[in-house]
Amino acid sequence: MDWGKLICDKRLGMEAYHDDRHHTRSDFQRDYDRLIFSSPFRRLQNKTQVFPLPGSIFVHNRLTHSLEVSSVGRSLGHEVAIRLRHKYPDPQLGMKFDDIRDIVAAACLCHDLGNPPFGHSGEKTISSFFSEGPGAELKHFLSPEEWADLVHFEGNANSFRILTHQFKGRRQGGMAMTYSTLASIVKYPFASSQAGDKGKFGYFCSERDIYCRVAEQLGIIRHDTDRFARHPLVYILEAADDICYQIMDIEDAHKLHLLSTELVRSLFLNFFPAERHDHVRHVVDSLTDPNEQVAYLRSGVVGVLVEGCANTFMEHEEEILRGSFHDNLINCLPPNLKEAYSECSKIAFSRIYHAPMVVDIELAGNRIISFLLQTLVEAVINPDRNYSNLLLNIIPQQYDVRSESIYHRLQGVLDHISGMTDVYALDLYRKLNGHSLPAV
């Protein structure tokens, strides 16, 4: 792959208006601003990241997580761009490398747009509804490719759909993002039919042609009919996401007293080289607030990981451009950083992701999403029933729940449910169960 083609500011749906003029803001900066002001992005403020939405103690939600990933991604993209300019001194390429930080920052903002309410368990609930729940009886209405989209429902593919699909009443090209930003969010550049045991994929069959068009324009390597190499900037987005969710989840767990200050200090200190330990301990010991101690260590850890991932990217840059690099940057860090990250992962798995408060929100979310799915899917399959007609009238008009295609009707339901905030989903659940009525 060629950096000259990979960084392209052509906009989806606005190709006829593309020009090479330099504007006050680059098109990649416009992507970032467009996302900040969008409704799907704002809704992330009421979607669970890991812990239940905060009461008296603030923890991360999808919005704050996405903002932090964007900040880290911008820094990491900047570090990579500096190294690429040294490797490729061509002035024209240098101008393109300057855009990397803005492309990655925008891509990081939207990487979680497609995640349903109640954390990652929401994805599993949707998939299970079709693979082992009431939705299983719909299999004979759908093609194998369409069925694979449902039983492997994926937030990453749904993010690509939100950005690119022309919803009813909306303009062609969806949110009309640049080709490079769109390609940079697709972690798994293949169709659901190739999702495998992990159930990960990058685009639904309804958006397959769009991704193929983007990939062709950018010169992304095509391995076979439905499998592509990653756009190189995907590795930077993925690393920024990995850094943030792992390190920030531990900081949140400390605030919620799931992890002790001593344990977190020990975990974070492991990221620093031995010659810096005395200095780091001295600074930490000068702080009397335990939360401030952890915040200082966390900021240092993020800095160390950003530098380490930038160096790792450049070590494998030629493999990445050949489409032959099949790992992630975190796994290829120097041994001391990789081991420190692994220790954090083990603690997170054993002490955070199975904590009672986390499991409680997953159980509640499973019940709520399953009920909404069963109720709304039944309505779109039997639209002539009186109750179905009432239900369909409450679904926003941009979702095509009255399409002649059953697949598109089901997608309309999933568009609606996956776009809900935790609070909205709970409120609708109560209303449809008769537990809550509008004020009279």
XYZ file of N, CA and C in Angstrom, residues 143-153 157 188-197 199-205 208 224-227:
102
model
N -30.957 -14.481 3.682
C -29.833 -15.139 3.007
C -28.780 -15.505 4.047
N -27.865 -16.428 3.727
C -26.802 -16.772 4.697
C -25.990 -15.554 5.134
N -25.731 -14.630 4.207
C -24.945 -13.435 4.548
C -25.724 -12.527 5.501
N -27.016 -12.358 5.241
C -27.855 -11.516 6.105
C -27.981 -12.134 7.497
N -28.144 -13.444 7.545
C -28.267 -14.128 8.826
C -26.966 -14.007 9.635
N -25.833 -14.104 8.965
C -24.541 -13.966 9.644
C -24.406 -12.579 10.273
N -24.926 -11.546 9.602
C -24.884 -10.196 10.172
C -25.604 -10.136 11.513
N -26.705 -10.866 11.650
C -27.527 -10.793 12.860
C -26.961 -11.633 13.995
N -26.543 -12.843 13.691
C -26.068 -13.728 14.763
C -24.659 -13.366 15.222
N -23.980 -12.468 14.477
C -22.676 -11.962 14.894
C -22.722 -10.441 15.041
N -23.860 -9.902 15.490
C -24.007 -8.442 15.526
C -22.770 -7.814 16.156
N -19.014 -2.921 13.033
C -19.734 -2.860 11.761
C -20.882 -1.863 11.837
N -11.792 -4.813 11.538
C -11.907 -6.169 10.993
C -12.440 -6.052 9.564
N -11.562 -5.794 8.578
C -11.998 -5.477 7.217
C -12.438 -6.698 6.419
N -13.503 -7.327 6.892
C -14.082 -8.465 6.186
C -15.540 -8.591 6.592
N -16.287 -9.411 5.867
C -17.720 -9.554 6.068
C -18.018 -10.515 7.225
N -19.283 -10.504 7.675
C -19.689 -11.338 8.810
C -19.546 -12.822 8.505
N -19.604 -13.196 7.235
C -19.455 -14.607 6.863
C -18.078 -15.145 7.214
N -17.105 -14.220 7.454
C -15.763 -14.625 7.836
C -15.436 -14.227 9.280
N -16.488 -14.027 10.080
C -16.281 -13.559 11.448
C -15.556 -14.573 12.324
N -15.746 -15.865 12.059
C -15.052 -16.889 12.838
C -15.562 -16.989 14.268
N -14.780 -17.657 15.115
C -15.191 -17.907 16.500
C -15.324 -16.622 17.316
N -16.404 -13.788 16.296
C -17.595 -13.043 15.919
C -17.341 -11.614 15.500
N -16.107 -11.281 15.145
C -15.754 -9.914 14.777
C -15.766 -9.745 13.255
N -16.292 -8.618 12.805
C -16.237 -8.277 11.385
C -16.417 -6.776 11.240
N -16.234 -6.263 10.024
C -16.147 -4.821 9.863
C -17.300 -4.132 9.190
N -18.140 -4.873 8.439
C -19.243 -4.224 7.746
C -20.341 -5.239 7.486
N -21.587 -4.771 7.566
C -22.726 -5.610 7.219
C -22.791 -5.751 5.699
N -23.509 -6.758 5.214
C -23.597 -6.929 3.769
C -24.301 -5.744 3.113
N -21.432 -3.454 2.299
C -20.265 -4.090 1.694
C -19.747 -3.288 0.503
N -8.955 -11.469 -0.562
C -9.870 -12.294 -1.342
C -11.190 -11.535 -1.482
N -12.259 -12.219 -1.875
C -13.515 -11.540 -2.212
C -14.016 -10.637 -1.104
N -13.994 -11.129 0.118
C -14.563 -10.365 1.229
C -13.577 -10.151 2.366
N -12.296 -10.087 2.087
C -11.303 -9.873 3.133
C -10.216 -8.935 2.604
